[in-house]
Amino acid sequence: MLHPQYIMKRNIFYFMFLPFIILCLLSFYGFRKYENINLISQIDSLLFFYMSCVFILKGKVEGLSLCVFIVGMAYAFHSYMLGMPVFEIIVAVKYVVLLFAFVNSRKYILNVDLRTCFHVQKFITFLIVLMFIKYVISHVFNLNTRPLFFTENNFEVIIPLYVFFMPKFFGRWLRYIAFSVVLLSGSKSGIGSLIIISTYVILIGNSTYLKLLLTSAMVACSGYAITIIDLGQLEGFDRVRFAQGFLQSYTGTSSMLFGNFHIRPLPSAVCEVFSYMRGKVQIENGTYVCYSRVLHLFWFRILHDFGLLFAIVYIVAWYRSIEYRVPSERLLLLLFASLNGLSVSGFGNPFWLILLLVDRVLWSSRNQSNERRSD
């Protein structure tokens, strides 16, 4: 009889495949925002359940992530005792919990078998091709100038970005398709990320072909970005309004460095600016009330709630979790999430976690293949 942990090791990724395939098919239900099925919550829940199972069966606690987790839980408990909304507390500490679950499950993920690695790679190929098909349909039939697959494309565009910048794991044509997906998305943050990451890779890369390819991509993206960004209307960008709200929420040097030690509402005047966000802004006794999630961007949220020092420790914990990569490659992976955090939820984005899971699995596959050749 097979040991339960052996069964877990052989089947945990396959347990993930079927739900994700179903979600891929459901993504074609609608092509316009608010008409489609927003699947980000389902993906979030699926990833959290998966990492919780791995942590319970195979996890090993790592010191720095434990410190981050303890601070996050102390923050949540203090907020709860002060009577703050439970849902807002959960949203505020979600990325702390995800860090703890992921970091302490990483050794299991690095030891998956080659067959599983092969299926993970094929699944990503399947996902990128489906994204391309849906994005093309959206443009050809004028269904949506900002196409989406699972959810708002600022979240999901991090996956094709990763595929494009990983020539060791993905073929040339799939990377071209991933590049096209980013362009078709119409995402300003996606285009900007493509330019910035290209610059970084050019600076650290040694391949002449790669430098030529990325330079061409950077020029193309820069030209495209100019056509979709109207600098004269910069103040109309919601990210600019988020930045203004974030700056108005600071009360002094202490809050900048250490946060607020508990979840704290933003100033009423800031909340009033975002009163169009139903569900995120409430009116209590004639006063607008909202919390950090109204700022939308990961960096604004973590700095408002926890402060600069905690944010630095949090990023270092992620950096240490990618120990299988050399420093320049670790920074590249962190750059994906950091840039995404200037648009949406960054390190709390479930697609960032998918990116890391895939990277760990494919790196494991590469190492196992090299060991077999050397034998």
PDB file of C-alpha atoms in Angstrom, residues 14-285:
ATOM      1  CA  TYR A  14      -2.428  16.928 -10.994  1.00  0.00           C
ATOM      2  CA  PHE A  15      -4.987  17.875  -8.380  1.00  0.00           C
ATOM      3  CA  MET A  16      -4.325  21.487  -9.430  1.00  0.00           C
ATOM      4  CA  PHE A  17      -4.474  20.891 -13.186  1.00  0.00           C
ATOM      5  CA  LEU A  18      -8.141  19.920 -13.505  1.00  0.00           C
ATOM      6  CA  PRO A  19      -9.551  22.967 -11.630  1.00  0.00           C
ATOM      7  CA  PHE A  20      -7.280  25.283 -13.604  1.00  0.00           C
ATOM      8  CA  ILE A  21      -8.344  23.760 -16.905  1.00  0.00           C
ATOM      9  CA  ILE A  22     -11.990  24.237 -15.907  1.00  0.00           C
ATOM     10  CA  LEU A  23     -11.238  27.864 -15.014  1.00  0.00           C
ATOM     11  CA  CYS A  24      -9.539  28.335 -18.407  1.00  0.00           C
ATOM     12  CA  LEU A  25     -12.679  27.131 -20.177  1.00  0.00           C
ATOM     13  CA  LEU A  26     -14.937  29.294 -17.985  1.00  0.00           C
ATOM     14  CA  SER A  27     -12.869  32.331 -18.952  1.00  0.00           C
ATOM     15  CA  PHE A  28     -14.494  32.295 -22.395  1.00  0.00           C
ATOM     16  CA  TYR A  29     -17.918  32.906 -20.838  1.00  0.00           C
ATOM     17  CA  GLY A  30     -17.581  36.680 -21.281  1.00  0.00           C
ATOM     18  CA  PHE A  31     -15.263  39.085 -23.052  1.00  0.00           C
ATOM     19  CA  ARG A  32     -16.123  42.383 -21.373  1.00  0.00           C
ATOM     20  CA  LYS A  33     -15.375  43.524 -17.843  1.00  0.00           C
ATOM     21  CA  TYR A  34     -18.341  43.000 -15.490  1.00  0.00           C
ATOM     22  CA  GLU A  35     -19.900  40.609 -18.034  1.00  0.00           C
ATOM     23  CA  ASN A  36     -17.371  37.812 -17.643  1.00  0.00           C
ATOM     24  CA  ILE A  37     -16.921  35.545 -14.628  1.00  0.00           C
ATOM     25  CA  ASN A  38     -14.195  37.176 -12.534  1.00  0.00           C
ATOM     26  CA  LEU A  39     -12.120  34.125 -11.613  1.00  0.00           C
ATOM     27  CA  ILE A  40      -9.359  35.691  -9.514  1.00  0.00           C
ATOM     28  CA  SER A  41     -11.019  34.751  -6.208  1.00  0.00           C
ATOM     29  CA  GLN A  42     -11.286  31.100  -7.271  1.00  0.00           C
ATOM     30  CA  ILE A  43      -7.619  31.069  -8.314  1.00  0.00           C
ATOM     31  CA  ASP A  44      -6.652  32.715  -5.032  1.00  0.00           C
ATOM     32  CA  SER A  45      -8.547  30.090  -3.024  1.00  0.00           C
ATOM     33  CA  LEU A  46      -7.166  27.189  -5.052  1.00  0.00           C
ATOM     34  CA  LEU A  47      -3.557  28.328  -4.589  1.00  0.00           C
ATOM     35  CA  PHE A  48      -4.039  28.935  -0.881  1.00  0.00           C
ATOM     36  CA  PHE A  49      -5.568  25.475  -0.425  1.00  0.00           C
ATOM     37  CA  TYR A  50      -2.743  23.852  -2.385  1.00  0.00           C
ATOM     38  CA  MET A  51       0.027  25.603  -0.435  1.00  0.00           C
ATOM     39  CA  SER A  52      -1.689  24.875   2.866  1.00  0.00           C
ATOM     40  CA  CYS A  53      -1.806  21.149   2.012  1.00  0.00           C
ATOM     41  CA  VAL A  54       1.866  21.122   1.015  1.00  0.00           C
ATOM     42  CA  PHE A  55       2.868  23.045   4.138  1.00  0.00           C
ATOM     43  CA  ILE A  56       0.953  20.696   6.455  1.00  0.00           C
ATOM     44  CA  LEU A  57       2.431  17.555   4.876  1.00  0.00           C
ATOM     45  CA  LYS A  58       5.912  18.668   3.800  1.00  0.00           C
ATOM     46  CA  GLY A  59       6.523  22.175   5.146  1.00  0.00           C
ATOM     47  CA  LYS A  60       9.494  23.278   7.215  1.00  0.00           C
ATOM     48  CA  VAL A  61       9.369  26.653   8.974  1.00  0.00           C
ATOM     49  CA  GLU A  62      11.989  29.219   7.937  1.00  0.00           C
ATOM     50  CA  GLY A  63      13.031  31.888  10.450  1.00  0.00           C
ATOM     51  CA  LEU A  64      12.623  35.159   8.551  1.00  0.00           C
ATOM     52  CA  SER A  65       9.236  34.263   7.087  1.00  0.00           C
ATOM     53  CA  LEU A  66       8.125  33.219  10.580  1.00  0.00           C
ATOM     54  CA  CYS A  67       9.054  36.667  11.909  1.00  0.00           C
ATOM     55  CA  VAL A  68       7.057  38.328   9.119  1.00  0.00           C
ATOM     56  CA  PHE A  69       4.123  36.031   9.849  1.00  0.00           C
ATOM     57  CA  ILE A  70       4.197  36.763  13.606  1.00  0.00           C
ATOM     58  CA  VAL A  71       4.209  40.524  12.959  1.00  0.00           C
ATOM     59  CA  GLY A  72       1.312  40.143  10.529  1.00  0.00           C
ATOM     60  CA  MET A  73      -0.717  38.064  12.970  1.00  0.00           C
ATOM     61  CA  ALA A  74      -0.003  40.503  15.835  1.00  0.00           C
ATOM     62  CA  TYR A  75      -1.208  43.283  13.573  1.00  0.00           C
ATOM     63  CA  ALA A  76      -4.369  41.325  12.743  1.00  0.00           C
ATOM     64  CA  PHE A  77      -5.070  40.492  16.400  1.00  0.00           C
ATOM     65  CA  HIS A  78      -4.556  44.105  17.492  1.00  0.00           C
ATOM     66  CA  SER A  79      -6.877  45.303  14.728  1.00  0.00           C
ATOM     67  CA  TYR A  80      -9.518  42.767  15.716  1.00  0.00           C
ATOM     68  CA  MET A  81      -9.368  43.798  19.372  1.00  0.00           C
ATOM     69  CA  LEU A  82      -9.913  47.414  18.294  1.00  0.00           C
ATOM     70  CA  GLY A  83     -13.100  46.350  16.481  1.00  0.00           C
ATOM     71  CA  MET A  84     -11.858  46.836  12.927  1.00  0.00           C
ATOM     72  CA  PRO A  85     -13.750  45.027  10.114  1.00  0.00           C
ATOM     73  CA  VAL A  86     -12.687  41.379   9.887  1.00  0.00           C
ATOM     74  CA  PHE A  87     -12.751  41.327   6.078  1.00  0.00           C
ATOM     75  CA  GLU A  88     -10.458  44.368   5.851  1.00  0.00           C
ATOM     76  CA  ILE A  89      -8.058  42.685   8.305  1.00  0.00           C
ATOM     77  CA  ILE A  90      -7.959  39.517   6.186  1.00  0.00           C
ATOM     78  CA  VAL A  91      -7.294  41.491   3.014  1.00  0.00           C
ATOM     79  CA  ALA A  92      -4.512  43.467   4.721  1.00  0.00           C
ATOM     80  CA  VAL A  93      -2.608  40.392   5.961  1.00  0.00           C
ATOM     81  CA  LYS A  94      -3.297  38.073   3.019  1.00  0.00           C
ATOM     82  CA  TYR A  95       0.073  38.579   1.361  1.00  0.00           C
ATOM     83  CA  VAL A  96       1.826  37.892   4.687  1.00  0.00           C
ATOM     84  CA  VAL A  97       0.056  34.530   4.989  1.00  0.00           C
ATOM     85  CA  LEU A  98       0.825  33.669   1.349  1.00  0.00           C
ATOM     86  CA  LEU A  99       4.523  34.417   1.882  1.00  0.00           C
ATOM     87  CA  PHE A 100       4.647  32.154   4.939  1.00  0.00           C
ATOM     88  CA  ALA A 101       2.817  29.274   3.219  1.00  0.00           C
ATOM     89  CA  PHE A 102       4.887  29.496   0.031  1.00  0.00           C
ATOM     90  CA  VAL A 103       8.339  29.982   1.560  1.00  0.00           C
ATOM     91  CA  ASN A 104       7.935  27.056   3.923  1.00  0.00           C
ATOM     92  CA  SER A 105       6.756  24.713   1.151  1.00  0.00           C
ATOM     93  CA  ARG A 106       9.482  25.481  -1.361  1.00  0.00           C
ATOM     94  CA  LYS A 107      11.674  22.424  -0.768  1.00  0.00           C
ATOM     95  CA  TYR A 108       8.834  20.084  -1.686  1.00  0.00           C
ATOM     96  CA  ILE A 109       8.199  21.955  -4.918  1.00  0.00           C
ATOM     97  CA  LEU A 110      11.872  21.659  -5.912  1.00  0.00           C
ATOM     98  CA  ASN A 111      11.709  17.859  -5.673  1.00  0.00           C
ATOM     99  CA  VAL A 112       8.846  17.052  -8.048  1.00  0.00           C
ATOM    100  CA  ASP A 113       9.433  14.392 -10.696  1.00  0.00           C
ATOM    101  CA  LEU A 114      10.259  15.058 -14.364  1.00  0.00           C
ATOM    102  CA  ARG A 115       6.863  13.876 -15.564  1.00  0.00           C
ATOM    103  CA  THR A 116       5.142  16.513 -13.438  1.00  0.00           C
ATOM    104  CA  CYS A 117       7.566  19.170 -14.713  1.00  0.00           C
ATOM    105  CA  PHE A 118       6.684  18.240 -18.288  1.00  0.00           C
ATOM    106  CA  HIS A 119       2.962  18.599 -17.619  1.00  0.00           C
ATOM    107  CA  VAL A 120       3.427  21.951 -15.885  1.00  0.00           C
ATOM    108  CA  GLN A 121       5.311  23.242 -18.922  1.00  0.00           C
ATOM    109  CA  LYS A 122       2.592  22.007 -21.285  1.00  0.00           C
ATOM    110  CA  PHE A 123      -0.086  23.596 -19.133  1.00  0.00           C
ATOM    111  CA  ILE A 124       1.620  27.011 -19.328  1.00  0.00           C
ATOM    112  CA  THR A 125       1.844  26.599 -23.102  1.00  0.00           C
ATOM    113  CA  PHE A 126      -1.863  25.778 -23.174  1.00  0.00           C
ATOM    114  CA  LEU A 127      -2.648  28.842 -21.023  1.00  0.00           C
ATOM    115  CA  ILE A 128      -0.621  31.301 -23.136  1.00  0.00           C
ATOM    116  CA  VAL A 129      -2.190  30.062 -26.379  1.00  0.00           C
ATOM    117  CA  LEU A 130      -5.709  30.381 -24.923  1.00  0.00           C
ATOM    118  CA  MET A 131      -4.939  33.890 -23.670  1.00  0.00           C
ATOM    119  CA  PHE A 132      -3.716  34.828 -27.142  1.00  0.00           C
ATOM    120  CA  ILE A 133      -6.854  33.418 -28.795  1.00  0.00           C
ATOM    121  CA  LYS A 134      -9.210  35.261 -26.455  1.00  0.00           C
ATOM    122  CA  TYR A 135      -7.287  38.528 -26.706  1.00  0.00           C
ATOM    123  CA  VAL A 136      -7.293  38.335 -30.523  1.00  0.00           C
ATOM    124  CA  ILE A 137     -11.033  37.606 -30.606  1.00  0.00           C
ATOM    125  CA  SER A 138     -11.644  40.576 -28.314  1.00  0.00           C
ATOM    126  CA  HIS A 139      -9.864  42.919 -30.742  1.00  0.00           C
ATOM    127  CA  VAL A 140     -11.036  41.428 -34.044  1.00  0.00           C
ATOM    128  CA  PHE A 141     -14.715  41.566 -33.063  1.00  0.00           C
ATOM    129  CA  ASN A 142     -14.285  44.829 -31.140  1.00  0.00           C
ATOM    130  CA  LEU A 143     -15.510  43.209 -27.925  1.00  0.00           C
ATOM    131  CA  ASN A 144     -12.945  44.784 -25.602  1.00  0.00           C
ATOM    132  CA  THR A 145      -9.961  47.067 -26.188  1.00  0.00           C
ATOM    133  CA  ARG A 146      -8.592  45.868 -22.829  1.00  0.00           C
ATOM    134  CA  PRO A 147      -8.978  42.088 -23.223  1.00  0.00           C
ATOM    135  CA  LEU A 148      -9.051  39.856 -20.177  1.00  0.00           C
ATOM    136  CA  PHE A 149      -8.778  36.133 -19.620  1.00  0.00           C
ATOM    137  CA  PHE A 150      -9.377  35.244 -15.966  1.00  0.00           C
ATOM    138  CA  THR A 151      -9.715  38.774 -14.639  1.00  0.00           C
ATOM    139  CA  GLU A 152      -8.472  42.346 -15.199  1.00  0.00           C
ATOM    140  CA  ASN A 153      -5.386  41.912 -17.365  1.00  0.00           C
ATOM    141  CA  ASN A 154      -3.129  44.000 -15.100  1.00  0.00           C
ATOM    142  CA  PHE A 155      -3.167  40.951 -12.802  1.00  0.00           C
ATOM    143  CA  GLU A 156      -2.704  38.162 -15.346  1.00  0.00           C
ATOM    144  CA  VAL A 157      -0.264  39.843 -17.751  1.00  0.00           C
ATOM    145  CA  ILE A 158       2.578  38.879 -15.381  1.00  0.00           C
ATOM    146  CA  ILE A 159       2.381  35.279 -16.715  1.00  0.00           C
ATOM    147  CA  PRO A 160       3.092  36.073 -20.414  1.00  0.00           C
ATOM    148  CA  LEU A 161       5.778  38.501 -19.223  1.00  0.00           C
ATOM    149  CA  TYR A 162       7.476  35.654 -17.375  1.00  0.00           C
ATOM    150  CA  VAL A 163       7.234  33.310 -20.377  1.00  0.00           C
ATOM    151  CA  PHE A 164       8.749  35.910 -22.712  1.00  0.00           C
ATOM    152  CA  PHE A 165      11.795  36.429 -20.482  1.00  0.00           C
ATOM    153  CA  MET A 166      12.559  32.730 -19.892  1.00  0.00           C
ATOM    154  CA  PRO A 167      14.270  31.351 -23.042  1.00  0.00           C
ATOM    155  CA  LYS A 168      15.697  28.383 -21.091  1.00  0.00           C
ATOM    156  CA  PHE A 169      12.225  27.033 -20.367  1.00  0.00           C
ATOM    157  CA  PHE A 170      10.064  28.047 -23.343  1.00  0.00           C
ATOM    158  CA  GLY A 171      10.462  27.847 -27.100  1.00  0.00           C
ATOM    159  CA  ARG A 172      10.898  30.856 -29.369  1.00  0.00           C
ATOM    160  CA  TRP A 173       7.403  30.789 -30.864  1.00  0.00           C
ATOM    161  CA  LEU A 174       5.665  30.528 -27.513  1.00  0.00           C
ATOM    162  CA  ARG A 175       7.686  33.512 -26.307  1.00  0.00           C
ATOM    163  CA  TYR A 176       6.622  35.486 -29.391  1.00  0.00           C
ATOM    164  CA  ILE A 177       3.004  34.606 -28.621  1.00  0.00           C
ATOM    165  CA  ALA A 178       3.482  35.695 -24.988  1.00  0.00           C
ATOM    166  CA  PHE A 179       4.983  38.971 -26.214  1.00  0.00           C
ATOM    167  CA  SER A 180       1.947  39.492 -28.447  1.00  0.00           C
ATOM    168  CA  VAL A 181      -0.396  38.830 -25.509  1.00  0.00           C
ATOM    169  CA  VAL A 182       1.257  41.638 -23.532  1.00  0.00           C
ATOM    170  CA  LEU A 183       0.877  44.049 -26.463  1.00  0.00           C
ATOM    171  CA  LEU A 184      -2.717  43.007 -27.134  1.00  0.00           C
ATOM    172  CA  SER A 185      -3.604  43.505 -23.470  1.00  0.00           C
ATOM    173  CA  GLY A 186      -3.427  47.280 -23.805  1.00  0.00           C
ATOM    174  CA  SER A 187      -2.133  47.306 -20.224  1.00  0.00           C
ATOM    175  CA  LYS A 188       0.035  50.364 -19.632  1.00  0.00           C
ATOM    176  CA  SER A 189       1.672  48.651 -16.656  1.00  0.00           C
ATOM    177  CA  GLY A 190       2.279  45.543 -18.770  1.00  0.00           C
ATOM    178  CA  ILE A 191       3.927  47.558 -21.532  1.00  0.00           C
ATOM    179  CA  GLY A 192       5.961  49.512 -18.989  1.00  0.00           C
ATOM    180  CA  SER A 193       7.066  46.276 -17.296  1.00  0.00           C
ATOM    181  CA  LEU A 194       8.142  44.879 -20.664  1.00  0.00           C
ATOM    182  CA  ILE A 195      10.339  47.923 -21.248  1.00  0.00           C
ATOM    183  CA  ILE A 196      11.882  48.016 -17.753  1.00  0.00           C
ATOM    184  CA  ILE A 197      12.510  44.264 -17.527  1.00  0.00           C
ATOM    185  CA  SER A 198      14.008  44.281 -21.034  1.00  0.00           C
ATOM    186  CA  THR A 199      16.422  46.983 -19.909  1.00  0.00           C
ATOM    187  CA  TYR A 200      17.409  44.933 -16.860  1.00  0.00           C
ATOM    188  CA  VAL A 201      17.916  41.718 -18.860  1.00  0.00           C
ATOM    189  CA  ILE A 202      19.980  43.548 -21.489  1.00  0.00           C
ATOM    190  CA  LEU A 203      22.251  44.896 -18.759  1.00  0.00           C
ATOM    191  CA  ILE A 204      22.871  41.481 -17.163  1.00  0.00           C
ATOM    192  CA  GLY A 205      22.624  39.247 -20.250  1.00  0.00           C
ATOM    193  CA  ASN A 206      25.501  37.803 -22.245  1.00  0.00           C
ATOM    194  CA  SER A 207      23.698  36.491 -25.319  1.00  0.00           C
ATOM    195  CA  THR A 208      23.974  38.775 -28.364  1.00  0.00           C
ATOM    196  CA  TYR A 209      20.794  37.267 -29.828  1.00  0.00           C
ATOM    197  CA  LEU A 210      18.919  37.852 -26.593  1.00  0.00           C
ATOM    198  CA  LYS A 211      20.159  41.434 -26.353  1.00  0.00           C
ATOM    199  CA  LEU A 212      19.072  42.088 -29.971  1.00  0.00           C
ATOM    200  CA  LEU A 213      15.648  40.519 -29.383  1.00  0.00           C
ATOM    201  CA  LEU A 214      15.015  42.441 -26.174  1.00  0.00           C
ATOM    202  CA  THR A 215      16.275  45.718 -27.615  1.00  0.00           C
ATOM    203  CA  SER A 216      13.843  45.338 -30.527  1.00  0.00           C
ATOM    204  CA  ALA A 217      11.040  44.472 -28.111  1.00  0.00           C
ATOM    205  CA  MET A 218      11.858  47.501 -25.955  1.00  0.00           C
ATOM    206  CA  VAL A 219      11.775  49.860 -28.954  1.00  0.00           C
ATOM    207  CA  ALA A 220       8.478  48.391 -30.164  1.00  0.00           C
ATOM    208  CA  CYS A 221       6.915  48.654 -26.711  1.00  0.00           C
ATOM    209  CA  SER A 222       8.131  52.226 -26.247  1.00  0.00           C
ATOM    210  CA  GLY A 223       6.502  53.243 -29.522  1.00  0.00           C
ATOM    211  CA  TYR A 224       3.295  51.459 -28.620  1.00  0.00           C
ATOM    212  CA  ALA A 225       3.260  53.007 -25.150  1.00  0.00           C
ATOM    213  CA  ILE A 226       3.468  56.495 -26.656  1.00  0.00           C
ATOM    214  CA  THR A 227       0.331  55.790 -28.702  1.00  0.00           C
ATOM    215  CA  ILE A 228      -1.781  54.676 -25.707  1.00  0.00           C
ATOM    216  CA  ILE A 229      -0.597  57.132 -23.042  1.00  0.00           C
ATOM    217  CA  ASP A 230      -1.765  60.719 -23.127  1.00  0.00           C
ATOM    218  CA  LEU A 231       0.687  62.590 -20.902  1.00  0.00           C
ATOM    219  CA  GLY A 232      -1.563  65.632 -20.956  1.00  0.00           C
ATOM    220  CA  GLN A 233      -4.170  63.702 -19.007  1.00  0.00           C
ATOM    221  CA  LEU A 234      -1.771  62.241 -16.443  1.00  0.00           C
ATOM    222  CA  GLU A 235      -3.817  63.502 -13.507  1.00  0.00           C
ATOM    223  CA  GLY A 236      -6.768  61.481 -14.763  1.00  0.00           C
ATOM    224  CA  PHE A 237      -4.900  58.209 -14.241  1.00  0.00           C
ATOM    225  CA  ASP A 238      -6.327  56.295 -11.306  1.00  0.00           C
ATOM    226  CA  ARG A 239      -2.785  55.335 -10.191  1.00  0.00           C
ATOM    227  CA  VAL A 240      -1.983  59.027  -9.796  1.00  0.00           C
ATOM    228  CA  ARG A 241      -5.095  59.476  -7.632  1.00  0.00           C
ATOM    229  CA  PHE A 242      -4.034  56.433  -5.578  1.00  0.00           C
ATOM    230  CA  ALA A 243      -0.625  58.051  -5.014  1.00  0.00           C
ATOM    231  CA  GLN A 244      -2.228  61.310  -3.917  1.00  0.00           C
ATOM    232  CA  GLY A 245      -4.508  59.445  -1.502  1.00  0.00           C
ATOM    233  CA  PHE A 246      -1.557  57.474  -0.155  1.00  0.00           C
ATOM    234  CA  LEU A 247       0.472  60.623   0.566  1.00  0.00           C
ATOM    235  CA  GLN A 248      -2.490  62.284   2.273  1.00  0.00           C
ATOM    236  CA  SER A 249      -2.870  59.300   4.613  1.00  0.00           C
ATOM    237  CA  TYR A 250       0.558  59.750   6.240  1.00  0.00           C
ATOM    238  CA  THR A 251       0.516  61.232   9.728  1.00  0.00           C
ATOM    239  CA  GLY A 252       4.270  61.524  10.324  1.00  0.00           C
ATOM    240  CA  THR A 253       7.694  59.848  10.215  1.00  0.00           C
ATOM    241  CA  SER A 254       6.624  57.103  12.622  1.00  0.00           C
ATOM    242  CA  SER A 255       3.767  55.930  10.397  1.00  0.00           C
ATOM    243  CA  MET A 256       6.077  56.051   7.383  1.00  0.00           C
ATOM    244  CA  LEU A 257       8.630  53.745   9.035  1.00  0.00           C
ATOM    245  CA  PHE A 258       6.467  51.494  11.187  1.00  0.00           C
ATOM    246  CA  GLY A 259       2.947  51.788   9.784  1.00  0.00           C
ATOM    247  CA  ASN A 260       0.008  52.093  12.143  1.00  0.00           C
ATOM    248  CA  PHE A 261       0.379  48.839  14.146  1.00  0.00           C
ATOM    249  CA  HIS A 262      -3.245  48.099  13.259  1.00  0.00           C
ATOM    250  CA  ILE A 263      -5.593  48.582  10.357  1.00  0.00           C
ATOM    251  CA  ARG A 264      -6.587  52.240  10.206  1.00  0.00           C
ATOM    252  CA  PRO A 265      -9.124  53.973   7.952  1.00  0.00           C
ATOM    253  CA  LEU A 266      -7.852  56.466   5.418  1.00  0.00           C
ATOM    254  CA  PRO A 267      -8.835  60.125   5.877  1.00  0.00           C
ATOM    255  CA  SER A 268     -12.471  60.747   4.991  1.00  0.00           C
ATOM    256  CA  ALA A 269     -11.475  63.239   2.280  1.00  0.00           C
ATOM    257  CA  VAL A 270      -9.415  60.530   0.571  1.00  0.00           C
ATOM    258  CA  CYS A 271     -12.268  58.030   0.804  1.00  0.00           C
ATOM    259  CA  GLU A 272     -14.640  60.560  -0.740  1.00  0.00           C
ATOM    260  CA  VAL A 273     -12.421  60.759  -3.834  1.00  0.00           C
ATOM    261  CA  PHE A 274     -12.866  56.996  -4.271  1.00  0.00           C
ATOM    262  CA  SER A 275     -16.570  56.907  -3.401  1.00  0.00           C
ATOM    263  CA  TYR A 276     -17.264  55.412  -6.846  1.00  0.00           C
ATOM    264  CA  MET A 277     -15.673  52.142  -5.648  1.00  0.00           C
ATOM    265  CA  ARG A 278     -18.734  50.309  -4.431  1.00  0.00           C
ATOM    266  CA  GLY A 279     -18.029  47.840  -1.668  1.00  0.00           C
ATOM    267  CA  LYS A 280     -14.695  49.462  -0.763  1.00  0.00           C
ATOM    268  CA  VAL A 281     -16.033  52.806   0.477  1.00  0.00           C
ATOM    269  CA  GLN A 282     -18.840  53.067   3.028  1.00  0.00           C
ATOM    270  CA  ILE A 283     -20.746  56.040   4.454  1.00  0.00           C
ATOM    271  CA  GLU A 284     -21.107  55.983   8.230  1.00  0.00           C
ATOM    272  CA  ASN A 285     -22.869  58.881   9.982  1.00  0.00           C
TER     273      ASN A 285
END
